[in-house]
Amino acid sequence: MSDLKATVKETTSNTGHTGFHVEGYEKIEYDFTFIDGVFNTENPNLADCYKKWKRCLAVTDQNIYNVYGQQMERYFEHYGLELKVHKTKIGEKAKTIPTLLGIVDSMNEFGIYRKEPVLVVGGGLVTDVAGFACAAYRRNTNFIRIPTTVIGLIDASVSIKVAVNYGNYKNRLGAYHAPIHTFLDFTFLRTLPTAQIRNGFAELIKISTCSHLDTFNLLDKYCEQLIEQSFGRADGSSRELIEAADKINREGIHEMLKLETPNLHEIGLDRVIAYGHTWSPLHELVPETPLRHGHAISIDMAYSATLANSRGLITDAEHRRLLNLFSRTGLSMDHHLFNEEILAKGTAAILKTRDGLLRAAVPNPIGQCTFLNDVSADEMNAALKRHKHLMREY
């Protein structure tokens, strides 16, 4: 939720022309609540958000509804709240304007009031598109976010960015629109496919590699257990693993928030959490079968680590430790379409996004970050050739 305070004053330029100067400051505030079992009827937290309206429009992924739909219906029925659910099937190539317009149609049919919050339940793709629909509907409609994947919980939940893809350009159309509340319920991970656990694991490697060594060490120590035991939420998880997972999740989210909140509108373009996001946008959308976000950024991170190692920013041991962690996690580190042409296209695209500078975030050393702006095409291509050679060992 935001509130704008602004002033206006008359001005006179050096040439004698008069005019006005407007200066405004927008207050943005939104909350996070850690809660296991957000749809359990003994937890009224979510229902309390809808008591005023006596109803709720929810937007969710069809797969999520197949698993949790009946529980959602029972929850709202228990609290005497009418529930209407818009179900969507969404992948990276369906993260488009037509998908957004389908959500807008449901909002229109439901008759959403200006301040009435839409409930968005799902992974980062769903929360991105539905959040953008809310940003566009009457220019500003509230929403409440319940992420259900590792990426949704760790990464998408932290940012206020919402967007859709346009052609082969990832998140080319979007806005900055904060939810009024985000409920973080890690029990959703019990039913999340292992492939999606891996996908989200990449975001934790991202933030820890460049900003939080303690979390990186925990990921390195518990890697396989975290994936196999759904971050300690699967039946039979040890107390040690649960405590480690909770520490990873909380510290990962907290670190992301500390880095992002001073720069919610990305006015500052040197962003630590952009590690793995320099060349990855093209990886996601260029292949005929699109790569999951985690695999796309892990290719970028692995290559960026090779580039950093070639420059002496991380040692050979650190470089291998990173590559080994990607390998143990089951994340991609290379792709047959990752070649000099894609490298050049990705570089040209990101230079426009980053105001003419590369600003490639790389570890220096693990747990800290530096930004590279002076990398020539020859150096990038040499690092790519070396990276391809290293990948033969994995």
CSV table of C-alpha atoms in Angstrom, one decimal:
chain,number,residue,atom,x,y,z
A,1,MET,CA,0.0,0.0,0.0
A,2,SER,CA,1.3,3.5,-0.8
A,3,ASP,CA,0.6,7.1,0.1
A,4,LEU,CA,1.9,10.1,-1.8
A,5,LYS,CA,2.9,13.4,-0.3
A,6,ALA,CA,3.7,16.1,-2.7
A,7,THR,CA,4.3,19.9,-3.0
A,8,VAL,CA,4.0,22.4,-5.9
A,9,LYS,CA,5.7,25.7,-6.3
A,10,GLU,CA,6.1,28.4,-9.0
A,11,THR,CA,9.4,28.7,-10.7
A,12,THR,CA,11.3,31.1,-12.9
A,13,SER,CA,14.1,29.9,-15.1
A,14,ASN,CA,17.4,31.8,-15.9
A,15,THR,CA,15.8,32.9,-19.1
A,16,GLY,CA,12.8,34.4,-17.4
A,17,HIS,CA,10.3,31.7,-18.3
A,18,THR,CA,7.8,30.8,-15.6
A,19,GLY,CA,6.5,27.4,-14.6
A,20,PHE,CA,5.9,25.0,-11.8
A,21,HIS,CA,8.0,22.4,-9.9
A,22,VAL,CA,6.3,19.4,-8.4
A,23,GLU,CA,8.1,17.3,-5.8
A,24,GLY,CA,6.5,14.1,-4.3
A,25,TYR,CA,7.5,11.3,-2.0
A,26,GLU,CA,5.5,8.1,-2.0
A,27,LYS,CA,5.3,6.0,1.1
A,28,ILE,CA,5.2,2.3,0.4
A,29,GLU,CA,4.4,-0.2,3.1
A,30,TYR,CA,3.5,-3.9,3.0
A,31,ASP,CA,3.7,-6.8,5.4
A,32,PHE,CA,4.9,-10.4,5.5
A,33,THR,CA,3.6,-13.1,7.8
A,34,PHE,CA,5.3,-16.5,8.2
A,35,ILE,CA,2.5,-19.0,8.7
A,36,ASP,CA,2.3,-22.8,8.3
A,37,GLY,CA,-1.2,-23.7,7.0
A,38,VAL,CA,-2.6,-20.5,5.7
A,39,PHE,CA,-5.7,-22.3,4.6
A,40,ASN,CA,-6.2,-24.2,7.8
A,41,THR,CA,-9.5,-23.1,9.4
A,42,GLU,CA,-7.8,-22.6,12.8
A,43,ASN,CA,-5.7,-19.8,11.2
A,44,PRO,CA,-8.0,-16.7,10.7
A,45,ASN,CA,-5.2,-14.4,9.5
A,46,LEU,CA,-6.2,-14.6,5.8
A,47,ALA,CA,-10.0,-14.5,6.5
A,48,ASP,CA,-9.5,-11.4,8.6
A,49,CYS,CA,-8.3,-9.5,5.5
A,50,TYR,CA,-11.7,-10.2,3.8
A,51,LYS,CA,-14.2,-9.7,6.6
A,52,LYS,CA,-14.9,-6.1,5.4
A,53,TRP,CA,-15.8,-7.3,1.9
A,54,LYS,CA,-17.5,-10.6,2.9
A,55,ARG,CA,-16.2,-12.1,-0.3
A,56,CYS,CA,-12.9,-12.9,-2.2
A,57,LEU,CA,-11.8,-13.1,-5.8
A,58,ALA,CA,-8.8,-15.5,-6.0
A,59,VAL,CA,-6.5,-16.0,-9.0
A,60,THR,CA,-4.5,-19.2,-9.0
A,61,ASP,CA,-2.8,-21.7,-11.2
A,62,GLN,CA,-4.9,-24.7,-12.3
A,63,ASN,CA,-2.4,-27.1,-10.8
A,64,ILE,CA,-2.5,-25.3,-7.5
A,65,TYR,CA,-6.3,-25.4,-7.5
A,66,ASN,CA,-6.3,-29.2,-8.3
A,67,VAL,CA,-4.3,-29.8,-5.1
A,68,TYR,CA,-5.6,-27.1,-2.8
A,69,GLY,CA,-8.9,-25.9,-4.3
A,70,GLN,CA,-11.1,-27.9,-2.0
A,71,GLN,CA,-9.1,-26.7,1.0
A,72,MET,CA,-9.5,-23.1,-0.2
A,73,GLU,CA,-13.2,-23.5,-0.7
A,74,ARG,CA,-13.7,-25.0,2.8
A,75,TYR,CA,-11.6,-22.3,4.4
A,76,PHE,CA,-13.6,-19.4,3.0
A,77,GLU,CA,-16.9,-21.3,3.6
A,78,HIS,CA,-15.9,-21.8,7.3
A,79,TYR,CA,-15.5,-18.0,7.7
A,80,GLY,CA,-18.7,-17.2,5.8
A,81,LEU,CA,-17.0,-15.6,2.9
A,82,GLU,CA,-18.0,-15.9,-0.7
A,83,LEU,CA,-15.2,-17.2,-2.9
A,84,LYS,CA,-14.8,-16.9,-6.7
A,85,VAL,CA,-11.7,-18.5,-8.3
A,86,HIS,CA,-10.1,-17.6,-11.6
A,87,LYS,CA,-8.0,-20.5,-12.7
A,88,THR,CA,-5.2,-20.1,-15.2
A,89,LYS,CA,-2.7,-22.4,-16.9
A,90,ILE,CA,0.5,-20.6,-17.2
A,91,GLY,CA,4.1,-21.2,-18.3
A,92,GLU,CA,6.9,-18.8,-19.3
A,93,LYS,CA,5.5,-18.5,-22.9
A,94,ALA,CA,1.9,-17.9,-21.6
A,95,LYS,CA,3.1,-15.1,-19.3
A,96,THR,CA,1.5,-12.7,-21.8
A,97,ILE,CA,-1.1,-9.9,-22.3
A,98,PRO,CA,-3.9,-12.3,-23.3
A,99,THR,CA,-3.4,-14.2,-20.0
A,100,LEU,CA,-3.5,-10.9,-18.1
A,101,LEU,CA,-6.7,-9.8,-19.9
A,102,GLY,CA,-8.3,-13.1,-18.9
A,103,ILE,CA,-7.7,-12.1,-15.3
A,104,VAL,CA,-9.0,-8.6,-15.9
A,105,ASP,CA,-12.2,-10.1,-17.3
A,106,SER,CA,-12.7,-12.0,-14.1
A,107,MET,CA,-12.0,-8.9,-12.0
A,108,ASN,CA,-14.5,-6.9,-14.1
A,109,GLU,CA,-17.2,-9.7,-13.9
A,110,PHE,CA,-16.7,-9.9,-10.1
A,111,GLY,CA,-17.0,-6.1,-9.8
A,112,ILE,CA,-13.9,-5.5,-7.7
A,113,TYR,CA,-14.1,-2.3,-5.6
A,114,ARG,CA,-11.2,0.1,-5.7
A,115,LYS,CA,-9.6,-1.0,-2.4
A,116,GLU,CA,-10.8,-4.6,-2.4
A,117,PRO,CA,-7.8,-6.9,-2.5
A,118,VAL,CA,-7.6,-9.7,-5.1
A,119,LEU,CA,-6.1,-12.9,-3.6
A,120,VAL,CA,-3.2,-14.3,-5.8
A,121,VAL,CA,-2.1,-17.8,-5.0
A,122,GLY,CA,0.7,-19.5,-6.9
A,123,GLY,CA,4.3,-19.4,-8.2
A,124,GLY,CA,6.2,-16.4,-9.5
A,125,LEU,CA,4.6,-16.5,-12.9
A,126,VAL,CA,1.1,-16.3,-11.5
A,127,THR,CA,1.9,-13.6,-9.0
A,128,ASP,CA,3.7,-11.6,-11.7
A,129,VAL,CA,0.8,-11.6,-14.2
A,130,ALA,CA,-2.0,-11.2,-11.7
A,131,GLY,CA,0.0,-8.5,-9.9
A,132,PHE,CA,0.3,-6.6,-13.1
A,133,ALA,CA,-3.4,-7.0,-13.8
A,134,CYS,CA,-4.1,-5.4,-10.4
A,135,ALA,CA,-1.6,-2.6,-11.1
A,136,ALA,CA,-3.4,-1.9,-14.4
A,137,TYR,CA,-7.0,-2.3,-13.2
A,138,ARG,CA,-8.3,1.2,-12.4
A,139,ARG,CA,-4.6,2.0,-12.3
A,140,ASN,CA,-4.2,0.6,-8.8
A,141,THR,CA,-6.1,-2.3,-7.3
A,142,ASN,CA,-4.9,-4.0,-4.1
A,143,PHE,CA,-3.8,-7.6,-3.9
A,144,ILE,CA,-2.7,-10.2,-1.3
A,145,ARG,CA,0.0,-12.6,-2.3
A,146,ILE,CA,0.4,-16.3,-1.3
A,147,PRO,CA,3.4,-17.7,-3.1
A,148,THR,CA,3.5,-21.5,-3.4
A,149,THR,CA,6.9,-22.3,-4.9
A,150,VAL,CA,10.4,-21.8,-3.7
A,151,ILE,CA,11.0,-19.1,-6.3
A,152,GLY,CA,7.7,-17.5,-5.2
A,153,LEU,CA,8.5,-17.6,-1.5
A,154,ILE,CA,12.2,-16.6,-1.7
A,155,ASP,CA,12.4,-14.3,-4.7
A,156,ALA,CA,9.1,-13.1,-6.2
A,157,SER,CA,7.5,-12.5,-2.8
A,158,VAL,CA,10.2,-9.9,-1.9
A,159,SER,CA,10.0,-7.7,-5.0
A,160,ILE,CA,7.2,-5.3,-5.9
A,161,LYS,CA,7.9,-5.9,-9.6
A,162,VAL,CA,5.0,-7.3,-11.6
A,163,ALA,CA,5.1,-8.0,-15.4
A,164,VAL,CA,4.4,-10.0,-18.5
A,165,ASN,CA,6.7,-11.1,-21.3
A,166,TYR,CA,6.5,-9.5,-24.8
A,167,GLY,CA,7.7,-11.6,-27.7
A,168,ASN,CA,11.1,-13.0,-26.8
A,169,TYR,CA,11.6,-10.3,-24.2
A,170,LYS,CA,11.2,-11.3,-20.6
A,171,ASN,CA,9.2,-8.9,-18.4
A,172,ARG,CA,9.3,-6.2,-21.0
A,173,LEU,CA,5.9,-4.8,-19.9
A,174,GLY,CA,5.3,-4.3,-16.2
A,175,ALA,CA,5.0,-2.1,-13.2
A,176,TYR,CA,6.0,-1.6,-9.6
A,177,HIS,CA,3.0,-2.5,-7.5
A,178,ALA,CA,3.3,-3.7,-3.9
A,179,PRO,CA,0.8,-6.2,-2.4
A,180,ILE,CA,-0.8,-5.1,0.9
A,181,HIS,CA,0.2,-8.4,2.5
A,182,THR,CA,2.2,-11.5,1.7
A,183,PHE,CA,1.6,-14.8,3.6
A,184,LEU,CA,4.7,-17.1,3.5
A,185,ASP,CA,3.6,-20.7,4.0
A,186,PHE,CA,6.4,-23.2,3.4
A,187,THR,CA,4.1,-26.2,3.8
A,188,PHE,CA,3.1,-25.7,0.1
A,189,LEU,CA,6.5,-27.2,-0.6
A,190,ARG,CA,5.3,-30.7,0.5
A,191,THR,CA,3.4,-31.0,-2.7
A,192,LEU,CA,5.9,-29.2,-5.0
A,193,PRO,CA,7.6,-31.4,-7.6
A,194,THR,CA,11.3,-31.9,-7.0
A,195,ALA,CA,12.0,-30.1,-10.3
A,196,GLN,CA,10.4,-27.0,-8.9
A,197,ILE,CA,12.4,-27.3,-5.7
A,198,ARG,CA,15.6,-27.3,-7.7
A,199,ASN,CA,14.3,-24.4,-9.7
A,200,GLY,CA,13.9,-22.3,-6.6
A,201,PHE,CA,17.1,-23.4,-5.1
A,202,ALA,CA,18.9,-21.4,-7.7
A,203,GLU,CA,17.5,-18.1,-6.2
A,204,LEU,CA,19.0,-19.1,-2.8
A,205,ILE,CA,22.4,-19.8,-4.4
A,206,LYS,CA,22.1,-16.4,-6.1
A,207,ILE,CA,21.6,-14.3,-3.0
A,208,SER,CA,24.0,-16.2,-0.8
A,209,THR,CA,26.8,-16.3,-3.3
A,210,CYS,CA,27.0,-12.6,-3.6
A,211,SER,CA,25.7,-11.4,-0.2
A,212,HIS,CA,25.4,-14.0,2.6
A,213,LEU,CA,28.2,-16.5,3.1
A,214,ASP,CA,26.5,-18.2,6.1
A,215,THR,CA,23.5,-19.1,4.0
A,216,PHE,CA,25.8,-20.4,1.2
A,217,ASN,CA,27.5,-22.6,3.7
A,218,LEU,CA,24.2,-24.1,4.9
A,219,LEU,CA,23.1,-24.7,1.3
A,220,ASP,CA,26.4,-26.4,0.6
A,221,LYS,CA,26.0,-28.6,3.7
A,222,TYR,CA,22.4,-29.6,3.3
A,223,CYS,CA,22.0,-29.4,-0.5
A,224,GLU,CA,20.6,-32.9,-1.3
A,225,GLN,CA,18.5,-33.1,1.9
A,226,LEU,CA,16.9,-29.8,1.3
A,227,ILE,CA,15.8,-30.9,-2.2
A,228,GLU,CA,14.8,-34.4,-1.3
A,229,GLN,CA,12.9,-33.4,1.9
A,230,SER,CA,11.2,-30.3,0.5
A,231,PHE,CA,13.1,-27.8,2.7
A,232,GLY,CA,12.3,-29.8,5.8
A,233,ARG,CA,8.5,-29.8,5.2
A,234,ALA,CA,8.3,-33.4,4.0
A,235,ASP,CA,7.3,-36.1,6.5
A,236,GLY,CA,10.2,-37.6,8.4
A,237,SER,CA,12.4,-34.5,8.1
A,238,SER,CA,14.9,-34.3,11.0
A,239,ARG,CA,14.8,-31.4,13.4
A,240,GLU,CA,18.3,-30.4,12.3
A,241,LEU,CA,17.2,-30.1,8.7
A,242,ILE,CA,14.0,-28.2,9.6
A,243,GLU,CA,16.0,-25.7,11.6
A,244,ALA,CA,18.6,-25.3,8.9
A,245,ALA,CA,15.9,-24.8,6.2
A,246,ASP,CA,14.0,-22.3,8.3
A,247,LYS,CA,17.2,-20.3,8.9
A,248,ILE,CA,18.0,-20.4,5.2
A,249,ASN,CA,14.6,-19.3,4.2
A,250,ARG,CA,14.2,-16.5,6.7
A,251,GLU,CA,17.8,-15.2,6.3
A,252,GLY,CA,17.5,-15.4,2.5
A,253,ILE,CA,14.2,-13.4,2.4
A,254,HIS,CA,15.6,-10.9,5.0
A,255,GLU,CA,18.7,-10.4,3.0
A,256,MET,CA,16.7,-9.9,-0.2
A,257,LEU,CA,14.5,-7.4,1.5
A,258,LYS,CA,17.5,-5.5,2.9
A,259,LEU,CA,19.0,-5.2,-0.5
A,260,GLU,CA,15.8,-4.4,-2.4
A,261,THR,CA,13.8,-2.1,-0.1
A,262,PRO,CA,16.1,0.9,-0.5
A,263,ASN,CA,15.7,0.4,-4.3
A,264,LEU,CA,12.2,-0.8,-4.8
A,265,HIS,CA,11.8,1.0,-8.1
A,266,GLU,CA,15.3,0.0,-9.3
A,267,ILE,CA,16.5,3.6,-9.7
A,268,GLY,CA,19.9,2.2,-8.7
A,269,LEU,CA,21.0,-0.2,-11.4
A,270,ASP,CA,24.0,-1.9,-9.5
A,271,ARG,CA,21.9,-4.6,-7.9
A,272,VAL,CA,23.5,-7.5,-6.0
A,273,ILE,CA,20.5,-9.7,-6.6
A,274,ALA,CA,21.0,-9.4,-10.4
A,275,TYR,CA,23.7,-12.0,-10.2
A,276,GLY,CA,22.6,-14.6,-12.8
A,277,HIS,CA,20.3,-12.1,-14.5
A,278,THR,CA,22.7,-10.5,-17.1
A,279,TRP,CA,22.4,-13.1,-19.9
A,280,SER,CA,19.7,-15.3,-18.5
A,281,PRO,CA,16.6,-13.5,-19.9
A,282,LEU,CA,17.5,-14.8,-23.4
A,283,HIS,CA,18.1,-18.3,-22.1
A,284,GLU,CA,14.5,-18.5,-20.8
A,285,LEU,CA,12.7,-17.6,-24.0
A,286,VAL,CA,15.0,-18.4,-26.9
A,287,PRO,CA,14.9,-22.3,-26.7
A,288,GLU,CA,11.8,-23.9,-28.3
A,289,THR,CA,11.2,-25.5,-25.0
A,290,PRO,CA,11.7,-22.6,-22.6
A,291,LEU,CA,14.0,-23.1,-19.6
A,292,ARG,CA,12.7,-22.7,-16.1
A,293,HIS,CA,13.9,-19.5,-14.5
A,294,GLY,CA,16.2,-21.3,-12.0
A,295,HIS,CA,18.0,-23.2,-14.8
A,296,ALA,CA,18.3,-20.0,-16.9
A,297,ILE,CA,19.9,-18.0,-14.1
A,298,SER,CA,22.1,-21.0,-13.0
A,299,ILE,CA,23.6,-21.1,-16.5
A,300,ASP,CA,24.3,-17.4,-16.2
A,301,MET,CA,25.7,-17.7,-12.6
A,302,ALA,CA,28.0,-20.6,-13.5
A,303,TYR,CA,29.3,-18.7,-16.6
A,304,SER,CA,29.7,-15.5,-14.5
A,305,ALA,CA,31.6,-17.5,-11.9
A,306,THR,CA,34.0,-18.7,-14.6
A,307,LEU,CA,34.4,-15.1,-15.8
A,308,ALA,CA,35.1,-14.0,-12.2
A,309,ASN,CA,37.6,-16.8,-11.7
A,310,SER,CA,39.4,-15.9,-15.0
A,311,ARG,CA,39.8,-12.4,-13.5
A,312,GLY,CA,41.1,-13.7,-10.2
A,313,LEU,CA,38.0,-12.5,-8.2
A,314,ILE,CA,37.3,-15.9,-6.8
A,315,THR,CA,39.9,-18.7,-6.3
A,316,ASP,CA,40.0,-21.9,-8.2
A,317,ALA,CA,38.7,-23.7,-5.1
A,318,GLU,CA,35.7,-21.2,-4.7
A,319,HIS,CA,35.0,-21.6,-8.4
A,320,ARG,CA,34.8,-25.4,-8.2
A,321,ARG,CA,32.8,-25.2,-5.0
A,322,LEU,CA,30.2,-23.1,-6.8
A,323,LEU,CA,30.1,-25.4,-9.9
A,324,ASN,CA,29.9,-28.5,-7.7
A,325,LEU,CA,26.9,-27.0,-5.8
A,326,PHE,CA,25.0,-26.4,-9.1
A,327,SER,CA,25.8,-29.9,-10.2
A,328,ARG,CA,24.7,-31.5,-6.9
A,329,THR,CA,21.5,-29.5,-7.0
A,330,GLY,CA,20.7,-30.7,-10.5
A,331,LEU,CA,20.7,-27.2,-12.0
A,332,SER,CA,21.9,-26.4,-15.5
A,333,MET,CA,25.3,-24.8,-16.0
A,334,ASP,CA,25.3,-24.7,-19.8
A,335,HIS,CA,23.0,-25.0,-22.9
A,336,HIS,CA,23.8,-25.9,-26.5
A,337,LEU,CA,22.2,-22.6,-27.6
A,338,PHE,CA,24.5,-20.6,-25.3
A,339,ASN,CA,27.0,-19.4,-27.8
A,340,GLU,CA,28.8,-16.3,-28.8
A,341,GLU,CA,25.8,-15.0,-30.8
A,342,ILE,CA,23.4,-15.3,-27.8
A,343,LEU,CA,26.1,-13.9,-25.5
A,344,ALA,CA,26.3,-10.8,-27.8
A,345,LYS,CA,22.5,-10.4,-28.1
A,346,GLY,CA,22.1,-10.8,-24.3
A,347,THR,CA,24.8,-8.2,-23.7
A,348,ALA,CA,23.2,-5.7,-26.1
A,349,ALA,CA,19.8,-6.2,-24.5
A,350,ILE,CA,21.0,-5.8,-20.9
A,351,LEU,CA,23.0,-2.7,-21.7
A,352,LYS,CA,19.7,-1.0,-22.6
A,353,THR,CA,18.1,-2.2,-19.4
A,354,ARG,CA,21.0,-1.0,-17.3
A,355,ASP,CA,21.5,2.4,-18.9
A,356,GLY,CA,24.4,1.6,-21.1
A,357,LEU,CA,26.6,-0.3,-18.6
A,358,LEU,CA,27.0,-4.0,-18.2
A,359,ARG,CA,26.8,-4.0,-14.3
A,360,ALA,CA,27.4,-7.8,-14.2
A,361,ALA,CA,27.2,-8.9,-10.6
A,362,VAL,CA,29.8,-11.5,-9.8
A,363,PRO,CA,31.1,-13.0,-6.5
A,364,ASN,CA,34.3,-11.4,-5.1
A,365,PRO,CA,34.9,-13.6,-3.1
A,366,ILE,CA,31.9,-15.9,-2.3
A,367,GLY,CA,29.6,-14.0,0.1
A,368,GLN,CA,30.4,-10.6,-1.4
A,369,CYS,CA,29.8,-8.9,-4.8
A,370,THR,CA,31.4,-6.7,-7.3
A,371,PHE,CA,30.1,-5.3,-10.6
A,372,LEU,CA,31.9,-5.6,-13.9
A,373,ASN,CA,31.5,-2.9,-16.6
A,374,ASP,CA,34.8,-3.2,-18.5
A,375,VAL,CA,34.4,-6.7,-20.0
A,376,SER,CA,35.2,-6.8,-23.7
A,377,ALA,CA,33.5,-9.1,-26.2
A,378,ASP,CA,36.9,-10.9,-26.6
A,379,GLU,CA,37.1,-11.5,-22.8
A,380,MET,CA,33.4,-12.7,-22.7
A,381,ASN,CA,34.0,-15.1,-25.6
A,382,ALA,CA,37.2,-16.5,-24.1
A,383,ALA,CA,35.4,-17.1,-20.7
A,384,LEU,CA,32.6,-18.8,-22.6
A,385,LYS,CA,35.1,-21.1,-24.4
A,386,ARG,CA,36.8,-21.9,-21.1
A,387,HIS,CA,33.4,-22.5,-19.5
A,388,LYS,CA,32.3,-24.9,-22.2
A,389,HIS,CA,35.6,-26.8,-21.7
A,390,LEU,CA,35.0,-27.1,-18.0
A,391,MET,CA,31.5,-28.3,-18.5
A,392,ARG,CA,32.8,-31.5,-20.1
A,393,GLU,CA,33.7,-32.6,-16.6
A,394,TYR,CA,30.1,-32.4,-15.3
